[in-house]
Coordinates of C-alpha atoms in Angstrom, one line a residue:
X1 CA 27.2 -7.1 6.2
X2 CA 28.0 -10.0 4.0
X3 CA 26.1 -10.3 0.6
X4 CA 26.3 -13.4 -1.5
X5 CA 25.1 -12.6 -5.1
X6 CA 24.3 -15.0 -7.9
X7 CA 24.0 -13.6 -11.5
X8 CA 24.3 -16.2 -14.3
X9 CA 24.2 -14.0 -17.4
X10 CA 25.8 -10.9 -18.9
X11 CA 22.7 -8.7 -18.2
X12 CA 22.7 -10.0 -14.6
X13 CA 26.4 -9.1 -14.3
X14 CA 25.6 -5.5 -15.4
X15 CA 22.7 -4.9 -13.1
X16 CA 24.3 -6.7 -10.1
X17 CA 27.4 -4.6 -10.5
X18 CA 25.4 -1.3 -10.4
X19 CA 23.5 -2.7 -7.4
X20 CA 26.8 -3.5 -5.6
X21 CA 28.0 0.1 -6.3
X22 CA 24.9 1.5 -4.6
X23 CA 25.0 -1.0 -1.7
X24 CA 28.6 0.2 -0.9
X25 CA 27.3 3.7 -0.6
X26 CA 24.8 2.7 2.1
X27 CA 26.8 0.0 3.8
X28 CA 30.4 0.9 4.5
X29 CA 31.1 -2.6 5.8
X30 CA 29.7 -4.4 2.8
X31 CA 31.5 -7.6 1.8
X32 CA 30.6 -9.4 -1.5
X33 CA 31.1 -13.0 -2.7
X34 CA 29.4 -13.8 -6.0
X35 CA 28.8 -15.8 -9.1
X36 CA 28.9 -13.2 -12.0
X37 CA 31.3 -11.5 -14.3
X38 CA 33.9 -8.8 -15.0
X39 CA 31.6 -5.9 -14.1
X40 CA 30.9 -7.3 -10.7
X41 CA 34.6 -8.0 -10.2
X42 CA 35.3 -4.3 -10.7
X43 CA 33.2 -3.5 -7.7
X44 CA 35.3 -5.7 -5.4
X45 CA 34.7 -8.9 -3.5
X46 CA 35.4 -12.5 -4.5
X47 CA 34.3 -14.1 -7.8
X48 CA 33.4 -17.8 -7.2
X49 CA 32.5 -18.6 -10.8
X50 CA 32.1 -16.6 -14.0
X51 CA 28.8 -16.6 -15.8
X52 CA 30.4 -17.7 -19.0
X53 CA 30.8 -21.1 -17.3
X54 CA 27.1 -21.2 -16.4
X55 CA 25.1 -20.0 -19.4
X56 CA 23.3 -23.1 -20.9
X57 CA 20.2 -22.1 -22.9
X58 CA 17.6 -24.2 -24.7
X59 CA 16.2 -27.6 -23.9
X60 CA 18.8 -29.7 -25.6
X61 CA 21.8 -27.7 -24.3
X62 CA 20.6 -27.9 -20.7
X63 CA 20.2 -31.7 -21.0
X64 CA 23.6 -32.2 -22.5
X65 CA 25.2 -30.2 -19.7
X66 CA 23.1 -31.5 -16.8
X67 CA 26.0 -33.0 -15.0
X68 CA 27.9 -29.7 -15.0
X69 CA 24.8 -27.8 -13.9
X70 CA 24.2 -30.2 -10.9
X71 CA 27.9 -29.9 -9.9
X72 CA 27.7 -26.1 -10.0
X73 CA 24.6 -26.2 -7.7
X74 CA 26.4 -28.5 -5.3
X75 CA 29.5 -26.2 -5.3
X76 CA 27.3 -23.2 -4.7
X77 CA 25.4 -24.7 -1.8
X78 CA 28.7 -25.7 -0.1
X79 CA 30.2 -22.3 -0.7
X80 CA 27.2 -20.5 0.9
X81 CA 27.4 -22.7 4.0
X82 CA 31.2 -22.1 4.2
X83 CA 30.9 -18.3 3.9
X84 CA 27.7 -17.8 5.9
X85 CA 26.4 -14.6 4.3
X86 CA 23.8 -12.3 6.0
X87 CA 21.8 -12.0 2.7
X88 CA 21.6 -14.0 -0.5
X89 CA 20.7 -11.8 -3.5
X90 CA 19.5 -13.8 -6.5
X91 CA 19.5 -12.0 -9.9
X92 CA 17.0 -13.5 -12.4
X93 CA 18.6 -16.8 -13.7
X94 CA 15.7 -19.0 -12.3
X95 CA 16.8 -22.5 -13.4
X96 CA 19.7 -22.2 -11.0
X97 CA 18.6 -19.6 -8.5
X98 CA 15.3 -21.3 -7.6
X99 CA 17.3 -24.4 -6.6
X100 CA 19.5 -22.3 -4.3
X101 CA 16.7 -20.3 -2.7
X102 CA 15.1 -23.3 -0.7
X103 CA 18.5 -24.4 0.5
X104 CA 19.5 -20.9 1.7
X105 CA 16.2 -20.5 3.4
X106 CA 16.7 -23.8 5.3
X107 CA 20.0 -22.5 6.6
X108 CA 18.4 -19.3 8.0
X109 CA 19.8 -17.0 5.4
X110 CA 17.6 -14.1 4.2
X111 CA 16.7 -14.6 0.5
X112 CA 16.2 -11.6 -1.8
X113 CA 15.3 -12.0 -5.4
X114 CA 16.2 -9.0 -7.7
X115 CA 14.7 -9.1 -11.2
X116 CA 11.9 -11.7 -11.2
X117 CA 12.0 -14.6 -13.5
X118 CA 9.4 -14.2 -16.3
X119 CA 6.9 -16.5 -14.6
X120 CA 4.1 -14.4 -15.9
X121 CA 4.9 -15.8 -19.4
X122 CA 5.7 -19.4 -18.6
X123 CA 6.2 -21.8 -15.7
X124 CA 3.7 -19.8 -13.7
X125 CA 3.7 -22.6 -11.0
X126 CA 7.1 -21.3 -9.9
X127 CA 5.3 -18.5 -8.1
X128 CA 4.4 -20.8 -5.3
X129 CA 8.1 -21.7 -4.7
X130 CA 9.0 -18.1 -4.8
X131 CA 6.3 -17.2 -2.3
X132 CA 7.5 -20.0 0.1
X133 CA 11.3 -19.4 -0.1
X134 CA 11.9 -15.8 -1.1
X135 CA 11.8 -13.2 1.7
X136 CA 11.9 -10.1 -0.5
X137 CA 11.0 -9.9 -4.3
X138 CA 12.2 -6.8 -6.1
X139 CA 10.6 -6.5 -9.6
X140 CA 11.6 -4.3 -12.5
X141 CA 8.5 -4.4 -14.7
X142 CA 5.4 -2.5 -13.6
X143 CA 2.9 -5.3 -14.4
X144 CA 4.8 -7.8 -12.3
X145 CA 3.5 -6.2 -9.0
X146 CA -0.1 -7.0 -10.1
X147 CA 0.9 -10.5 -11.2
X148 CA 2.3 -11.4 -7.8
X149 CA -0.7 -9.7 -6.0
X150 CA -3.0 -12.3 -7.7
X151 CA -1.1 -14.9 -5.7
X152 CA -1.2 -13.0 -2.4
X153 CA 2.4 -12.0 -2.5
X154 CA 3.5 -8.4 -1.9
X155 CA 6.5 -7.3 -4.0
X156 CA 8.4 -4.1 -4.5
X157 CA 8.5 -2.4 -7.9
X158 CA 11.9 -0.7 -8.1
X159 CA 12.0 0.4 -11.7
X160 CA 14.2 -0.9 -14.5
X161 CA 18.0 -0.8 -14.1
X162 CA 18.5 -0.5 -17.8
X163 CA 17.5 3.1 -17.5
X164 CA 20.4 3.7 -15.1
X165 CA 22.8 1.8 -17.4
X166 CA 21.8 3.9 -20.4
X167 CA 21.6 7.2 -18.5
X168 CA 25.3 6.8 -17.6
X169 CA 26.3 6.5 -21.2
X170 CA 27.7 9.3 -23.4
X171 CA 26.8 9.4 -27.1
X172 CA 29.8 8.1 -29.0
X173 CA 31.5 10.3 -31.6
X174 CA 30.0 9.2 -34.9
X175 CA 33.0 10.1 -37.1
X176 CA 35.4 8.2 -34.9
X177 CA 33.1 5.2 -34.5
X178 CA 32.5 4.9 -38.3
X179 CA 36.2 5.2 -39.0
X180 CA 37.1 2.5 -36.4
X181 CA 34.7 0.0 -37.9
X182 CA 35.3 1.0 -41.6
X183 CA 31.7 2.3 -42.1
X184 CA 30.7 4.9 -44.7
X185 CA 28.6 8.0 -44.3
X186 CA 25.2 6.4 -44.9
X187 CA 22.7 6.1 -42.0
X188 CA 23.0 2.8 -40.1
X189 CA 20.5 0.0 -39.7
X190 CA 21.6 -2.2 -36.9
X191 CA 21.1 -6.0 -36.9
X192 CA 20.9 -7.8 -33.6
X193 CA 20.4 -11.5 -34.5
X194 CA 21.0 -12.9 -31.0
X195 CA 23.9 -14.3 -29.1
X196 CA 23.8 -18.1 -29.8
X197 CA 25.1 -19.6 -33.0
X198 CA 21.9 -21.4 -33.9
X199 CA 19.7 -18.4 -33.6
X200 CA 22.1 -16.2 -35.5
X201 CA 22.3 -18.8 -38.3
X202 CA 18.5 -18.9 -38.4
X203 CA 17.7 -15.2 -38.3
X204 CA 20.7 -13.3 -39.7
X205 CA 20.2 -14.5 -43.3
X206 CA 16.6 -13.4 -43.3
X207 CA 17.6 -10.0 -41.9
X208 CA 20.2 -9.7 -44.6
X209 CA 17.7 -10.6 -47.4
X210 CA 16.5 -7.0 -47.5
X211 CA 19.9 -5.2 -47.8
X212 CA 19.6 -4.8 -51.5
X213 CA 16.3 -3.0 -51.1
X214 CA 17.8 -0.2 -49.0
X215 CA 20.9 1.1 -50.9
X216 CA 20.8 4.4 -49.0
X217 CA 21.5 2.7 -45.7
X218 CA 24.3 0.5 -44.5
X219 CA 23.6 -2.6 -42.5
X220 CA 25.8 -3.3 -39.5
X221 CA 25.7 -6.6 -37.5
X222 CA 26.1 -6.4 -33.7
X223 CA 28.6 -9.2 -32.9
X224 CA 27.6 -11.3 -29.8
X225 CA 30.0 -11.5 -26.9
X226 CA 31.8 -14.9 -27.1
X227 CA 31.3 -15.3 -30.8
X228 CA 34.5 -15.0 -32.9
X229 CA 34.6 -12.7 -35.9
X230 CA 35.3 -15.7 -38.1
X231 CA 31.8 -17.0 -37.3
X232 CA 30.3 -14.0 -39.1
X233 CA 32.7 -13.9 -42.0
X234 CA 30.4 -15.7 -44.5
X235 CA 27.7 -13.0 -43.9
X236 CA 29.9 -10.0 -44.4
X237 CA 30.9 -8.0 -47.5
X238 CA 31.4 -4.4 -48.5
X239 CA 27.8 -3.6 -47.8
X240 CA 27.5 -5.5 -44.5
X241 CA 29.9 -4.8 -41.6
X242 CA 30.4 -6.2 -38.2
X243 CA 30.8 -4.3 -34.9
X244 CA 32.1 -6.2 -31.9
X245 CA 31.5 -5.5 -28.2
X246 CA 29.9 -2.1 -28.9
X247 CA 26.2 -2.9 -29.3
X248 CA 25.1 0.2 -27.3
X249 CA 27.3 2.5 -29.3
X250 CA 26.1 1.0 -32.5
X251 CA 22.4 1.4 -31.5
X252 CA 23.0 5.0 -30.3
X253 CA 24.2 5.9 -33.8
X254 CA 21.6 3.8 -35.7
X255 CA 18.5 5.1 -37.6
X256 CA 16.6 1.8 -37.2
X257 CA 17.2 -1.8 -36.1
X258 CA 16.1 -5.4 -36.6
X259 CA 16.2 -7.0 -33.3
X260 CA 15.8 -10.5 -31.9
X261 CA 13.2 -10.8 -29.1
X262 CA 14.4 -10.5 -25.5
X263 CA 16.0 -7.7 -23.4
X264 CA 17.5 -6.3 -26.6
X265 CA 14.1 -5.1 -27.7
X266 CA 13.8 -2.9 -24.6
X267 CA 17.4 -1.7 -24.8
X268 CA 16.8 -0.6 -28.4
X269 CA 13.6 1.3 -27.3
X270 CA 15.3 3.0 -24.4
X271 CA 18.1 4.1 -26.8
X272 CA 15.3 5.6 -29.0
X273 CA 15.8 3.5 -32.1
X274 CA 12.7 2.4 -34.0
X275 CA 12.8 -1.4 -34.5
X276 CA 11.2 -4.5 -36.0
X277 CA 11.3 -7.5 -33.6
X278 CA 12.4 -10.7 -35.3
X279 CA 11.9 -14.2 -33.9
X280 CA 12.3 -17.6 -35.5
X281 CA 13.3 -20.8 -33.8
X282 CA 13.3 -24.5 -34.8
X283 CA 9.8 -25.8 -35.4
X284 CA 10.1 -28.2 -32.4
X285 CA 11.3 -25.5 -30.0
X286 CA 8.6 -23.0 -31.2
X287 CA 5.8 -25.5 -30.8
X288 CA 7.0 -26.5 -27.3
X289 CA 7.4 -22.8 -26.3
X290 CA 4.0 -21.9 -27.7
X291 CA 2.4 -24.5 -25.5
X292 CA 4.3 -23.5 -22.4
X293 CA 3.9 -19.7 -22.8
X294 CA 0.5 -18.6 -21.8
X295 CA -1.5 -15.5 -21.0
X296 CA 0.6 -13.1 -23.0
X297 CA -0.1 -11.5 -26.4
X298 CA 3.4 -10.3 -27.2
X299 CA 7.0 -11.6 -27.1
X300 CA 8.8 -8.2 -26.9
X301 CA 9.2 -6.4 -23.6
X302 CA 8.3 -3.1 -25.4
X303 CA 4.8 -4.3 -26.3
X304 CA 4.3 -6.2 -23.0
X305 CA 5.1 -3.0 -21.0
X306 CA 2.8 -0.9 -23.1
X307 CA 0.1 -3.6 -23.4
X308 CA -0.3 -2.9 -27.1
X309 CA 1.6 -3.2 -30.3
X310 CA 4.2 -0.4 -30.4
X311 CA 6.7 -2.3 -32.5
X312 CA 6.0 -4.9 -35.1
X313 CA 6.7 -8.5 -34.1
X314 CA 7.5 -10.9 -37.0
X315 CA 7.3 -14.4 -35.5
X316 CA 8.3 -17.7 -37.0
X317 CA 6.8 -18.0 -40.5
X318 CA 5.9 -14.3 -40.5
X319 CA 9.6 -13.5 -40.5
X320 CA 10.3 -13.5 -44.2
X321 CA 11.7 -11.3 -46.9
X322 CA 8.4 -9.7 -47.9
X323 CA 7.2 -8.8 -44.4
X324 CA 10.6 -7.6 -43.3
X325 CA 11.0 -5.3 -46.3
X326 CA 7.5 -3.8 -45.6
X327 CA 8.0 -3.3 -41.9
X328 CA 11.5 -1.9 -42.2
X329 CA 10.3 0.6 -44.8
X330 CA 7.5 1.8 -42.5
X331 CA 9.9 2.7 -39.6
X332 CA 12.5 4.6 -41.6
X333 CA 10.4 7.8 -41.9
X334 CA 6.8 9.0 -41.6
X335 CA 4.0 8.5 -39.2
X336 CA 4.9 5.0 -38.1
X337 CA 8.3 6.1 -37.0
X338 CA 7.0 9.2 -35.1
X339 CA 4.4 7.0 -33.4
X340 CA 7.0 4.6 -32.2
X341 CA 9.2 7.3 -30.8
X342 CA 6.3 8.9 -29.0
X343 CA 5.5 5.5 -27.3
X344 CA 9.1 5.1 -26.3
X345 CA 8.9 8.2 -24.2
X346 CA 5.9 6.7 -22.4
X347 CA 7.8 3.5 -21.7
X348 CA 10.4 5.4 -19.8
X349 CA 7.6 6.9 -17.5
X350 CA 6.1 3.4 -17.0
X351 CA 9.5 2.0 -16.0
X352 CA 9.8 4.5 -13.1
X353 CA 12.6 6.6 -14.4
X354 CA 16.2 6.3 -13.3
X355 CA 17.4 5.3 -9.8
X356 CA 16.4 1.6 -9.8
X357 CA 19.7 0.4 -8.5
X358 CA 19.6 3.0 -5.7
X359 CA 16.0 2.1 -4.7
X360 CA 16.9 -1.6 -4.7
X361 CA 20.0 -1.0 -2.5
X362 CA 17.8 1.0 -0.1
X363 CA 15.4 -1.9 0.3
X364 CA 18.1 -4.5 0.6
X365 CA 20.1 -2.5 3.2
X366 CA 16.8 -1.7 5.0
X367 CA 17.2 2.0 4.5
X368 CA 14.0 4.0 4.0
X369 CA 13.3 5.2 0.5
X370 CA 13.0 9.0 0.3

């Protein structure tokens, strides 16, 4: 069977690659053509376009690159028609994928959506488009099944693929890791300030403002893929080090973390690292976002999944030196730390355990789930 897959971001590349691996186990004749990245390429098939050429985030960036985005959509549609896949698998990335879904449906191609857009947070109206043009929706967060049910759409909860990705990892050798990155013997506090230059420039200085208050710990910045080391140079010194392309290894060896909102908050939780969630954007973007995002009380996936405050969220003006010092102190030891770790265990249960990629492949290849 011929599978055309579209993943437009690094996380989509990871989860789609694991899905491809499972599909091959169930369909010996599987052929793949895809928009994705290096991990998907390792599974075989033909890469049409790398996600690094697709990732435009933020209102201004999208507008500035609109011509490129529209050209990519046109190229994608033409390529789908030319290859004639049996199934189209869309992986998150809604701005692009929800323009491809109606087109593929009109050509008689089965449309499968794996990893729902976060329409429960904003742009809820997209649910009607999904209901009309998506044949099979496979969701990874437990509350998404109930969300779609409110609109009369039956979806399948397959569990979260991050559990699979993390389960496959071995704990790195701490001595070797610290030697490689010139770290000392003190416990590590990981800093994950985001992936885009603007958000790093906004949040990293605030995160670093508390370094002097925790001399018994070393602060290590997780470098974002695509950002040169030189970009971080002004933030680094003997007390503040940078680790590149090893964020999971860094987290696995960290005592605590300061993390920008997004999937990273869940990754940190699944790696059992107590965290403080940090979010601060431009005032204009924040005000726009606040008006668009409705019906949710939290911004971190950890708290959304548990439907309560498990980890502290410092948002916009709340993200300051005084609050950050207080919240970081609270998770380094004592009752708050133990409470967070206990809740992390419950999150794993809510996410359905490991096997999400296999369950998804079962549904896509029409094999019965045992």
